Amino acid sequence: METPPLLSPRLDVAVVCPTSAVGGAERWLLRLLDATDRLDVRAVVMGDEGPLHREWRRRGVPVVTVPTGRGTAAVVRAARSLRRVLSDLDADVVLANGVRAAVAAAPSALLDGRALVWAKHDHAVDGPTTRLLARACTEIVAPSTTVGRAGTGREPAVVAPPLSAGTPLHRGAARAELARLASAHGRPIPRDALLAVAVGSLIPLKGLSDGVDAVAATTGWHLAVIGEDHPDAPGLGASLGARADEAGAGGRVHVLGAVPEAARLMAGADALLQLTRPAGPGPGREGYGMAVLEAAAGGTAVVCTPCPAADALLEAGASTGVTQVPPGDVGAVARALDALAPARPLVEGEGEGEAAGRGDGPARAAGDAARGAASHHPSAAVLADTLASALAVAAGRAGAGVPVRGAPAVSVVAPLFTEGPHVGALVRSVAAHLRPGDELLAVDDASPDDTAEQVLAAAAATSADVALVRRTSNGGVGAARNSGVERARHELVVFADAGTHPAPGWLDAMRAAGAATPAPGLLTGRYAISRRGPWEAAVAAACYPDPRPRRSAGPWRRAWHAVFGLRVAADSPAGRSLAITRTAWTRIGGFDDRRRAAEDVDAAHAVRGAGLGCVLVSDASVTWDQAPTWRGTAAMYRHYGRGDAQAHHGRAVARDVVRAAAYLVGPALALLPGPAAGLRRVLVGCGAAAYVSVPVARSLEDAPRGGAALRTAALVPCAMAVKDLAKAAGALEVLVRRVLDRDGT
């Protein structure tokens, strides 16, 4: 079968694992990664060589080992080594698979600007530490909403554990294998015995001692414990055998040790016992209960303490297949097992070739009900796609790796006003990105020049689906966008402003992000600014967000961008590279056609407020030709300042006014005589240097070396002054007019 091409390069993921053991969290991760081809994975394992290393290598995944001792101090020390490793890998996003991995990876995320996704599997550390850790993470994924929210105060991306990709053994074969394993450990299981299994790491939290006591209190039930001793509880397996001997059930408790792919053997048991019991300082709750899901899928009845997996099965209709018991209530467990026992004993030969002990009794009926409920569990491919989408959104590359086949057609809308000289180039460049079924709608906002005629001429020269939409009166860019969306045939509408030059893959990246699950409401692409001379290079460095990945900037530069409103964010788009779904556009009532500027940012905030989601699509990149002169730059920013004030963007207006005031107050403070004049001059100078430091550094990095770089750097303060003063002038113009209108003047 031919592998479909990708719309954008696959996402580069560095996975950090806190241990080299293979437990539930590791099985969750490995099964998901096996079910998707959207990710390029490299693994980092904290600890010594172990089973997890073999699993990664078997899959052809490069793996790096970071030696780590036990305890919090060892994890903190390992964070330094891990930061160096992650810097060398330079992945799009880091996935920390568990709390220890997240603690170790958090310094790299904070200091190096790396996107960090924490896979929170359980309630082990819910509390103040968890909330602090959550703030260092870009995103949290969890097996259930309850686990993700606990201690973090954040809404997680829910990715339930997938079922094993292996084919479960037939009931008779599974029972025979369990009997063989028990015999190998010196305690055989009688053919006619009722058999319960308990699966998982041997730790006190799993409530295995309760299972032993409950089996001892029943007649005819045996218990097979599958799992190996955990480093935190050495010797627990042996103690379970001793406990069974003391309770008089020594011959009926079988500690089998680790069994690869134990899920394949679930069908050989009559019941699963998963009995989480609080132990130690943690909350003592099960994060999900993967064994519960696996047992149900194999047609095995479940007796468990409350957990998300059991809740999901009960919601799906497994009321007779899942019995929940209170933690620590051995009597309730014993009664649940007795209820699953057949009303009569088996006779010789009954159930031959199948799991003896089931017959046609309650355990078989309960197992069938559990299997029916488990059949509604999402497939591994669906769950893996959810994880891949969460990682891609966190990395700012929504839609990365989505296959081209099956991705829907899109509509492209180009709002135009007096753009006659530039229309031909825009139509040609956008048409080159269209696929069969796509369309380009050029909306002429009642231009007084030949914009409409130029659109028609360019459309006639291409075979792409290009149409002209004429407006009879000028309404501004928001109204033009609305006119285009109204005529669009497709759900996803992508916008292309005049003067933009799409990079290769621009439209396909938007298409991919729109096809991802869950579908976002608004998509923000990246844009670079033309640099056709020293002035444009200075403006690009001083006045626009840096289009490079966030991890390429240090803490100071990221803080500077955040403080001065130049950070790249999904809910702060520019119409130069922007898309919206018709569903989201309808929900928010369209773009505000009363606005002459910043209508795109208003729409993004409205979409996010409606809960439809905004995502960053870094692969959807364009270059935009900015105004080539300082007068053009001033006119543009004055227009933006008016837009902020018209939209009542109080924070943006206040920031603009404060910046403009600084140009007057700063020199006055420096020149004012007095005893502290020297100190004031130093403070003003330091403030000015800090303000221009990042743009000057950017200009020196981006411009060719030599005189051009120095000329660009020298123009940076001028570019910043033009922007700041022009925006403040535009905002004050609206504010003054508003006050005068209110007074009736």
XYZ file of C-alpha atoms in Angstrom:
745
model
C 0.000 0.000 0.000
C 1.400 3.363 -1.007
C 2.053 5.723 1.894
C 0.228 9.023 1.279
C 2.459 12.089 1.155
C 2.406 14.514 4.053
C 1.129 18.041 3.808
C 3.876 19.237 6.113
C 6.953 17.624 7.650
C 6.291 15.324 10.567
C 6.603 16.687 14.080
C 9.987 16.177 15.738
C 9.374 14.934 19.293
C 11.844 14.266 22.096
C 10.266 11.837 24.579
C 11.647 11.907 28.129
C 10.984 8.755 30.168
C 11.609 8.767 33.938
C 12.666 5.117 34.199
C 13.913 2.249 32.083
C 11.124 -0.046 33.329
C 8.059 -0.790 31.203
C 4.909 -0.084 33.201
C 1.465 1.244 32.409
C 2.676 4.729 31.487
C 5.255 3.280 29.117
C 2.732 0.894 27.516
C 0.399 3.873 27.004
C 3.132 5.750 25.220
C 4.499 2.894 23.114
C 1.069 1.820 21.896
C 0.178 5.356 20.858
C 3.447 5.913 19.026
C 3.040 2.590 17.240
C -0.336 3.777 15.928
C 0.737 7.043 14.249
C 3.183 8.069 11.551
C 2.804 11.804 12.196
C 5.761 11.930 14.590
C 9.525 11.559 14.331
C 10.506 10.341 17.789
C 13.795 10.350 19.676
C 13.855 8.978 23.207
C 15.662 10.052 26.354
C 15.601 7.541 29.231
C 16.503 8.578 32.772
C 18.259 5.714 34.534
C 20.271 2.636 33.716
C 19.878 0.322 30.741
C 16.627 -1.614 30.998
C 13.597 -3.082 29.217
C 12.462 0.289 27.865
C 15.734 0.721 25.984
C 15.053 -2.557 24.212
C 11.538 -1.459 23.304
C 12.806 1.777 21.734
C 15.551 0.031 19.799
C 13.158 -2.629 18.569
C 11.159 0.199 16.992
C 14.232 1.815 15.480
C 13.955 4.860 17.754
C 17.269 6.532 18.725
C 17.647 6.536 22.503
C 19.886 8.568 24.821
C 20.464 7.580 28.441
C 20.725 10.185 31.209
C 22.037 8.480 34.386
C 19.750 9.336 37.275
C 19.716 8.183 40.868
C 16.717 7.827 43.116
C 15.082 10.691 44.968
C 14.217 14.311 44.231
C 17.803 15.553 44.546
C 18.954 13.081 41.887
C 16.237 14.250 39.501
C 17.262 17.874 40.004
C 20.890 16.996 39.296
C 19.843 15.091 36.180
C 18.031 18.184 34.895
C 21.366 19.788 33.954
C 22.418 16.814 31.850
C 18.943 16.572 30.368
C 19.036 20.218 29.311
C 22.216 19.581 27.332
C 20.693 16.514 25.711
C 17.497 18.341 24.752
C 19.532 21.223 23.362
C 21.414 18.811 21.118
C 18.208 17.110 19.966
C 16.527 20.500 19.300
C 13.113 18.903 18.818
C 9.902 20.792 18.040
C 8.391 19.644 21.333
C 9.384 17.655 24.426
C 6.966 15.037 25.785
C 7.670 14.319 29.467
C 6.097 10.945 30.243
C 5.386 11.277 33.947
C 6.022 13.638 36.822
C 9.744 12.842 37.309
C 10.355 13.423 33.620
C 8.434 16.713 33.732
C 10.390 17.935 36.773
C 13.664 17.169 35.019
C 12.606 18.740 31.702
C 10.984 21.881 33.144
C 14.250 23.889 33.499
C 15.012 23.364 29.826
C 11.503 24.488 28.911
C 11.754 27.642 31.001
C 15.315 28.618 30.122
C 15.434 27.548 26.481
C 11.873 28.273 25.436
C 11.063 24.678 24.563
C 7.494 23.530 24.142
C 6.935 21.012 26.948
C 3.986 18.618 27.145
C 3.525 16.752 30.411
C 1.844 13.343 30.239
C 0.248 13.271 33.705
C -0.796 9.673 34.338
C -1.901 9.632 37.963
C -2.497 11.527 41.196
C 0.930 10.847 42.690
C 1.872 14.470 43.400
C -1.349 16.473 43.246
C -0.792 19.663 45.221
C 1.170 22.944 45.150
C 4.144 21.325 43.410
C 1.876 20.104 40.643
C 0.485 23.567 40.019
C 3.981 25.046 39.730
C 5.024 22.284 37.366
C 1.916 22.802 35.260
C 2.859 26.458 34.741
C 6.145 25.392 33.187
C 4.326 23.205 30.668
C 2.870 24.275 27.369
C 0.216 21.552 27.495
C -0.909 18.676 29.703
C -2.185 15.369 28.375
C -3.848 12.874 30.669
C -5.830 9.632 30.463
C -8.875 11.366 31.922
C -10.087 14.875 32.635
C -10.063 14.180 36.371
C -6.392 13.225 36.395
C -5.366 16.188 34.237
C -7.235 18.782 36.268
C -6.188 17.484 39.687
C -3.625 19.814 41.196
C -3.016 21.717 37.944
C -6.097 23.892 37.501
C -5.819 23.319 33.758
C -7.963 21.554 31.190
C -5.936 18.667 29.737
C -5.978 17.048 26.342
C -7.529 13.677 27.158
C -5.782 10.677 25.591
C -7.072 7.435 27.063
C -4.831 4.357 26.916
C -5.345 2.363 23.709
C -5.961 -1.340 23.658
C -3.065 -3.626 22.832
C -2.446 -4.061 19.126
C -1.746 -7.772 19.661
C -4.472 -10.343 19.036
C -5.795 -11.710 22.367
C -5.450 -15.428 22.858
C -8.536 -17.592 22.678
C -10.047 -18.304 26.081
C -8.793 -21.862 26.225
C -5.286 -20.996 25.035
C -5.055 -18.084 27.481
C -6.162 -20.286 30.373
C -3.658 -22.946 29.392
C -0.835 -20.381 29.321
C -1.792 -19.052 32.758
C -1.835 -22.613 34.081
C 1.582 -23.267 32.554
C 3.058 -20.154 34.176
C 1.589 -21.104 37.558
C 2.972 -24.613 37.305
C 6.398 -23.215 36.437
C 6.283 -21.312 39.737
C 5.401 -24.449 41.673
C 1.717 -23.806 42.378
C -0.514 -25.264 39.642
C -4.040 -24.029 38.972
C -6.700 -26.775 38.908
C -8.604 -27.032 35.631
C -11.978 -26.462 37.286
C -10.858 -23.523 39.459
C -12.363 -20.055 39.249
C -9.449 -17.739 38.451
C -9.005 -14.037 39.176
C -6.002 -12.081 37.939
C -4.342 -8.902 39.178
C -2.009 -7.104 36.752
C 0.448 -4.289 37.378
C 3.587 -3.218 39.171
C 3.826 -4.792 42.619
C 3.403 -1.728 44.832
C 1.205 -1.219 47.911
C -0.981 1.241 46.001
C -2.343 -1.611 43.866
C -4.141 -3.183 46.860
C -2.812 -6.653 46.100
C -2.978 -7.685 49.761
C -6.725 -6.982 49.692
C -7.026 -9.318 46.720
C -5.184 -12.077 48.590
C -7.423 -11.645 51.656
C -10.590 -11.616 49.537
C -9.653 -14.817 47.703
C -8.871 -16.452 51.043
C -12.401 -15.571 52.181
C -14.028 -17.303 49.184
C -14.457 -20.909 48.159
C -12.975 -22.099 44.900
C -11.339 -18.853 43.703
C -7.635 -18.660 42.815
C -5.635 -15.459 42.238
C -2.843 -15.035 39.674
C -0.703 -11.938 40.284
C 1.102 -10.727 37.149
C 3.827 -8.130 37.619
C 7.301 -7.597 38.955
C 8.528 -5.969 42.129
C 8.803 -2.199 41.843
C 12.079 -0.571 42.992
C 10.080 1.367 45.603
C 8.630 -1.855 47.126
C 11.207 -4.658 46.809
C 10.071 -8.068 47.985
C 6.336 -7.379 47.806
C 5.729 -10.410 45.575
C 7.268 -12.773 48.115
C 5.301 -11.144 50.932
C 2.053 -11.793 49.066
C 2.829 -15.506 48.985
C 3.576 -15.481 52.707
C 0.334 -13.607 53.394
C -1.633 -16.197 51.433
C -0.007 -19.015 53.402
C -0.947 -17.349 56.695
C -4.558 -16.920 55.514
C -4.825 -20.578 54.527
C -4.952 -19.818 50.802
C -1.344 -20.510 49.921
C -2.200 -23.000 47.207
C -4.648 -20.572 45.641
C -2.406 -17.507 45.175
C 0.066 -17.601 42.277
C 2.677 -14.836 41.880
C 3.726 -15.185 38.229
C 6.164 -12.278 37.903
C 6.445 -10.165 34.763
C 4.600 -11.519 31.713
C 5.121 -9.778 28.343
C 1.859 -8.590 26.794
C -0.179 -9.827 29.752
C -3.281 -8.289 28.147
C -3.359 -11.242 25.716
C -3.984 -13.594 28.662
C -6.921 -11.724 30.191
C -9.488 -13.953 28.476
C -8.166 -16.938 30.409
C -9.411 -15.548 33.748
C -12.898 -15.367 35.177
C -12.362 -11.966 36.777
C -9.865 -9.138 37.064
C -9.115 -7.644 40.457
C -7.823 -4.072 40.412
C -7.985 -2.819 43.962
C -6.208 0.505 44.396
C -5.680 1.275 48.058
C -4.284 4.507 49.556
C -0.746 3.980 50.793
C 1.931 6.521 51.659
C 1.683 10.310 51.271
C 0.002 10.341 47.840
C -3.740 10.557 47.182
C -3.872 6.829 46.393
C -6.217 6.953 43.404
C -5.881 5.081 40.143
C -5.023 7.349 37.229
C -6.938 5.351 34.653
C -6.893 1.581 35.100
C -5.531 0.202 31.838
C -5.893 -3.395 33.053
C -9.624 -2.799 33.566
C -10.011 -1.834 29.925
C -7.861 -4.750 28.726
C -9.796 -7.263 30.789
C -13.133 -5.982 29.517
C -11.902 -6.176 25.922
C -10.975 -9.811 26.525
C -14.444 -10.623 27.850
C -13.402 -10.854 31.499
C -15.544 -9.584 34.355
C -14.037 -6.747 36.399
C -14.008 -6.156 40.145
C -12.259 -2.881 40.954
C -12.115 0.192 43.090
C -13.406 3.358 41.344
C -11.256 4.496 38.411
C -11.760 6.359 35.105
C -11.639 3.162 33.020
C -14.453 1.608 35.053
C -16.490 4.802 34.796
C -16.091 4.793 31.009
C -17.182 1.151 30.749
C -20.208 1.743 32.966
C -21.212 4.725 30.844
C -20.950 2.466 27.789
C -23.389 -0.036 29.288
C -21.264 -2.528 31.256
C -23.477 -2.372 34.356
C -23.317 -6.153 34.846
C -19.705 -6.522 33.732
C -17.981 -4.107 36.114
C -18.394 -4.180 39.890
C -16.886 -1.268 41.809
C -16.012 -1.752 45.476
C -14.813 0.727 48.127
C -11.027 0.885 48.678
C -9.901 -1.436 51.460
C -13.239 -3.304 51.729
C -12.104 -6.938 51.538
C -15.592 -8.205 52.323
C -17.050 -6.354 49.333
C -14.426 -7.911 47.062
C -15.188 -11.401 48.363
C -18.934 -10.890 47.872
C -18.345 -9.648 44.311
C -16.320 -12.770 43.521
C -18.959 -15.042 45.052
C -21.588 -13.348 42.876
C -19.577 -14.287 39.778
C -19.303 -17.974 40.761
C -21.583 -20.473 38.952
C -24.678 -21.667 40.788
C -23.564 -25.308 40.376
C -20.162 -26.972 40.113
C -18.855 -28.106 36.763
C -19.021 -31.747 35.832
C -16.207 -33.633 34.186
C -15.713 -32.534 30.584
C -17.912 -29.440 30.775
C -16.371 -26.417 29.074
C -13.703 -28.580 27.483
C -11.280 -26.433 25.437
C -12.491 -23.255 27.114
C -11.741 -21.548 30.386
C -12.962 -23.912 33.018
C -14.792 -22.292 35.898
C -16.877 -20.074 33.605
C -19.352 -22.525 32.130
C -22.512 -20.584 31.376
C -22.518 -18.863 34.757
C -22.488 -15.246 35.921
C -18.783 -14.689 35.177
C -19.319 -15.488 31.484
C -22.361 -13.200 31.250
C -20.523 -10.399 33.068
C -17.508 -10.803 30.785
C -19.694 -10.572 27.692
C -21.253 -7.351 29.005
C -17.801 -5.910 29.698
C -16.612 -6.843 26.196
C -19.598 -5.095 24.632
C -18.849 -1.898 26.516
C -15.134 -2.057 25.645
C -15.982 -2.321 21.952
C -16.934 1.379 22.079
C -13.435 2.401 23.173
C -11.700 4.587 20.571
C -9.209 2.880 18.332
C -5.484 3.263 18.871
C -5.251 5.282 15.632
C -7.835 7.810 16.853
C -6.183 8.165 20.257
C -2.735 8.464 18.688
C -3.999 11.193 16.385
C -5.340 13.073 19.405
C -1.920 12.884 21.060
C -0.135 13.939 17.862
C -2.500 16.898 17.477
C -1.927 18.001 21.084
C 1.841 17.837 20.601
C 1.648 19.703 17.285
C -0.502 22.478 18.755
C 1.878 22.845 21.716
C 4.797 23.133 19.296
C 2.998 25.765 17.205
C 2.846 23.393 14.240
C -0.822 22.431 14.239
C -1.551 19.857 11.547
C 2.036 18.614 11.275
C 2.141 15.250 9.537
C -1.542 15.062 8.560
C -1.780 13.050 5.314
C -2.850 14.773 2.131
C -5.415 12.178 1.149
C -8.754 12.932 2.670
C -7.898 16.514 3.633
C -10.804 18.758 2.577
C -10.740 21.456 -0.063
C -10.407 25.048 1.131
C -11.535 28.509 0.096
C -9.039 31.370 -0.091
C -10.352 34.914 0.353
C -8.263 37.948 -0.638
C -9.707 41.301 0.600
C -8.575 44.065 -1.778
C -8.761 47.843 -1.876
C -6.827 49.938 -4.392
C -4.386 47.101 -4.988
C -4.379 47.172 -8.790
C -0.583 47.027 -9.246
C -0.263 44.054 -6.861
C -3.306 41.928 -7.720
C -1.745 39.986 -10.578
C 1.160 38.773 -8.443
C -1.198 37.822 -5.599
C -3.540 35.800 -7.826
C -0.666 33.986 -9.505
C 1.085 33.120 -6.248
C -2.087 31.887 -4.519
C -3.285 29.965 -7.597
C -0.028 27.997 -7.547
C -1.028 26.614 -4.118
C -4.586 25.591 -5.017
C -5.476 21.913 -5.333
C -8.464 20.488 -7.248
C -11.639 21.659 -5.538
C -10.035 24.735 -3.937
C -11.167 28.238 -4.846
C -9.819 31.793 -4.655
C -12.307 34.595 -4.007
C -10.860 38.058 -4.652
C -13.078 40.608 -2.870
C -12.865 44.120 -4.335
C -13.959 46.533 -1.593
C -15.250 49.185 -4.041
C -11.777 50.222 -5.155
C -11.608 53.453 -7.180
C -8.738 52.083 -9.302
C -8.550 49.099 -11.679
C -8.310 46.418 -8.953
C -11.374 44.530 -10.240
C -10.159 44.572 -13.843
C -6.743 43.304 -12.798
C -8.378 40.430 -10.906
C -10.348 39.392 -13.979
C -7.250 39.571 -16.177
C -5.216 37.457 -13.759
C -8.069 34.940 -13.415
C -8.275 34.532 -17.183
C -4.568 33.705 -17.299
C -4.806 30.747 -14.868
C -6.697 27.452 -14.879
C -7.360 27.701 -11.138
C -10.830 28.443 -9.755
C -10.608 32.229 -9.266
C -13.700 34.403 -8.834
C -14.234 38.142 -8.307
C -16.567 39.345 -5.569
C -17.537 43.006 -5.979
C -18.707 45.199 -3.134
C -20.695 48.263 -4.062
C -19.447 50.369 -1.146
C -16.231 50.463 0.795
C -16.676 48.812 4.199
C -13.135 48.091 5.313
C -11.182 44.900 5.595
C -13.587 43.260 8.075
C -16.546 43.766 5.760
C -14.505 42.494 2.801
C -13.556 39.355 4.704
C -17.212 38.743 5.591
C -18.271 39.102 1.961
C -15.720 36.500 0.978
C -16.718 34.020 3.681
C -20.384 34.384 2.708
C -19.561 33.280 -0.845
C -17.074 30.543 0.134
C -18.047 26.956 -0.666
C -15.837 25.228 1.899
C -15.695 24.968 5.688
C -12.117 26.226 6.016
C -11.527 29.756 4.722
C -7.936 30.981 4.396
C -7.110 34.677 3.938
C -4.387 36.145 1.743
C -3.694 39.872 1.899
C -2.273 41.849 -0.989
C 1.488 42.132 -0.827
C 1.965 38.651 0.622
C 4.154 35.973 -0.951
C 3.230 32.488 0.306
C 6.096 30.144 1.068
C 6.031 26.567 -0.277
C 3.450 24.482 1.579
C 1.588 27.517 2.960
C -1.929 26.493 1.937
C -1.363 22.781 2.533
C -0.209 23.558 6.081
C -3.475 25.431 6.719
C -5.424 22.573 5.146
C -3.636 20.051 7.362
C -4.276 22.034 10.540
C -7.944 22.417 9.622
C -8.249 18.663 9.110
C -6.663 17.766 12.455
C -8.699 16.409 15.364
C -10.130 18.297 17.159
C -10.686 20.888 14.445
C -9.688 24.421 15.558
C -11.869 27.452 14.952
C -9.105 29.874 13.968
C -5.635 29.229 12.550
C -2.765 31.693 12.803
C 0.159 31.325 10.407
C 3.597 32.914 10.597
C 4.740 35.820 8.484
C 8.112 37.311 7.730
C 8.651 40.923 6.685
C 10.348 42.001 3.486
C 13.804 43.542 3.869
C 14.414 45.377 0.598
C 16.638 48.010 2.158
C 18.031 49.288 5.488
C 14.756 50.973 6.491
C 12.632 47.882 5.894
C 15.209 45.725 7.671
C 15.126 48.072 10.679
C 11.317 48.070 10.802
C 11.228 44.276 10.475
C 13.600 43.914 13.441
C 11.933 46.566 15.608
C 8.206 46.374 14.947
C 7.202 42.786 14.140
C 7.309 39.422 15.947
C 10.305 37.234 15.282
C 9.141 34.496 12.860
C 11.764 32.050 14.071
C 10.866 29.225 16.498
C 10.486 30.249 20.125
C 13.319 27.950 21.185
C 15.780 30.024 19.124
C 15.376 32.924 21.570
C 16.735 33.136 25.092
C 14.747 34.143 28.212
C 15.553 37.877 27.874
C 14.427 38.021 24.271
C 11.216 36.101 24.978
C 10.440 38.369 27.939
C 11.077 41.454 25.774
C 8.687 40.217 23.109
C 6.018 39.428 25.692
C 6.295 42.786 27.463
C 6.178 44.814 24.270
C 3.451 42.804 22.546
C 5.576 41.223 19.831
C 5.240 37.567 20.775
C 3.814 35.083 18.304
C 0.557 33.699 19.699
C -2.364 31.742 18.301
C -4.892 34.353 19.458
C -2.895 37.339 18.137
C -3.072 36.738 14.396
C -2.355 38.934 11.422
C -4.557 38.752 8.362
C -1.463 38.180 6.279
C -1.601 34.463 7.255
C -4.920 33.578 8.819
C -7.748 31.040 8.467
C -11.146 30.532 10.091
C -13.818 27.883 9.834
C -17.299 28.826 8.705
C -18.585 27.287 11.940
C -16.453 29.628 14.044
C -17.193 32.604 11.785
C -20.933 32.008 12.191
C -20.656 31.513 15.950
C -18.917 34.868 16.499
C -21.122 36.739 14.063
C -18.369 37.302 11.520
C -15.623 39.904 11.555
C -16.570 43.257 13.060
C -17.299 45.310 9.929
C -17.265 48.521 12.002
C -13.534 48.070 12.459
C -10.947 49.411 10.052
C -8.076 47.613 11.781
C -7.379 44.792 14.267
C -10.530 42.954 13.188
C -8.461 39.776 12.967
C -7.330 39.990 16.614
C -10.899 40.698 17.745
C -12.097 37.642 15.837
C -9.425 35.467 17.446
C -10.427 36.562 20.942
C -14.087 35.913 20.123
C -13.309 32.436 18.772
C -11.302 31.548 21.861
C -14.060 32.936 24.075
C -16.558 30.690 22.278
C -14.400 27.678 23.166
C -13.646 26.766 19.554
C -9.875 26.939 19.821
C -7.116 28.963 18.178
C -3.936 27.266 16.979
C -0.590 28.403 15.637
C 0.418 26.955 12.253
C 4.099 27.800 11.894
C 4.356 25.832 8.656
C 1.881 28.234 7.011
C 4.383 31.001 6.305
C 4.248 34.041 4.054
C 6.444 37.054 3.385
C 4.722 40.418 3.410
C 5.883 43.524 1.594
C 5.724 46.328 4.141
C 5.566 50.052 3.462
C 8.943 51.033 1.954
C 9.176 54.527 3.512
C 8.931 56.006 6.984
C 5.811 57.935 5.950
C 4.102 54.728 4.834
C 5.121 53.031 8.079
C 3.753 55.933 10.141
C 0.445 55.902 8.234
C 0.039 52.160 8.793
C 0.700 52.318 12.532
C -1.539 55.346 12.946
C -4.257 53.231 11.351
C -3.501 50.401 13.800
C -3.634 52.788 16.759
C -7.067 54.003 15.691
C -8.183 50.377 15.431
C -7.058 49.572 18.981
C -8.938 52.551 20.372
C -12.071 51.822 18.333
C -12.066 48.254 19.656
C -11.631 49.470 23.255
C -8.375 47.517 23.604
C -7.494 49.321 26.826
C -4.239 47.494 27.458
C -2.921 48.094 23.932
C -3.933 51.780 23.988
C -2.375 52.316 27.410
C 0.838 50.658 26.252
C 0.982 52.892 23.162
C 0.355 56.073 25.134
C 2.941 55.166 27.792
C 5.559 54.475 25.136
C 4.882 57.810 23.416
C 5.041 59.628 26.745
C 8.426 58.054 27.409
C 9.856 59.909 24.403
C 9.015 63.191 26.145
C 9.520 62.269 29.794
C 12.829 60.433 29.303
C 14.794 63.331 27.782
C 13.227 65.763 30.253
C 14.388 63.671 33.207
C 17.855 63.346 31.740
C 18.226 67.092 31.101
C 16.600 68.313 34.305
C 19.310 69.734 36.613
C 19.531 68.764 40.246
C 21.479 66.677 42.748
C 20.369 63.361 41.205
C 20.867 64.397 37.579
C 23.684 61.906 37.036
C 21.674 59.009 38.380
C 18.646 60.019 36.312
C 20.754 60.131 33.155
C 22.113 56.663 33.895
C 18.638 55.263 34.510
C 17.207 56.869 31.367
C 20.144 55.628 29.336
C 19.811 52.099 30.702
C 16.072 52.109 30.019
C 16.568 53.278 26.449
C 19.310 50.715 25.880
C 17.140 47.914 27.244
C 14.247 49.012 25.016
C 16.282 48.927 21.805
C 18.592 46.042 22.734
C 16.586 43.168 21.298
C 15.665 44.894 17.987
C 19.251 46.029 17.496
C 20.488 42.496 18.156
C 17.945 41.122 15.679
C 18.988 43.619 13.035
C 22.653 42.687 13.418
C 21.817 38.983 13.202
C 19.624 39.276 10.122
C 21.421 41.898 8.051
C 24.526 41.100 5.967
C 27.753 41.850 7.772
C 29.483 45.145 7.222
C 28.122 48.610 6.621
C 24.578 47.383 5.829
C 24.250 45.839 9.278
C 25.437 49.018 10.986
C 23.086 51.199 8.944
C 20.161 48.944 9.807
C 21.041 48.933 13.513
C 21.318 52.726 13.511
C 17.818 53.005 12.007
C 16.217 50.707 14.589
C 15.584 53.481 17.187
C 14.058 55.640 14.439
C 11.772 52.806 13.347
C 10.652 52.236 16.926
C 9.955 55.938 17.417
C 7.891 56.132 14.213
C 5.829 53.134 15.272
C 5.298 54.215 18.880
C 4.424 57.839 18.134
C 2.194 56.994 15.158
C 0.205 54.384 17.092
C -0.238 56.727 20.035
C -1.354 59.511 17.684
C -3.969 57.242 16.101
C -5.287 56.077 19.467
C -5.407 59.618 20.902
C -7.207 60.824 17.800
C -10.051 58.377 18.453
C -10.107 59.026 22.203
C -10.271 62.790 21.740
C -13.026 62.468 19.159
C -14.945 60.194 21.534
C -14.698 62.744 24.359
C -15.769 65.593 22.082
C -18.737 63.612 20.773
C -19.793 62.799 24.329
C -19.695 66.484 25.271
C -21.701 67.383 22.196
C -18.958 69.615 20.846
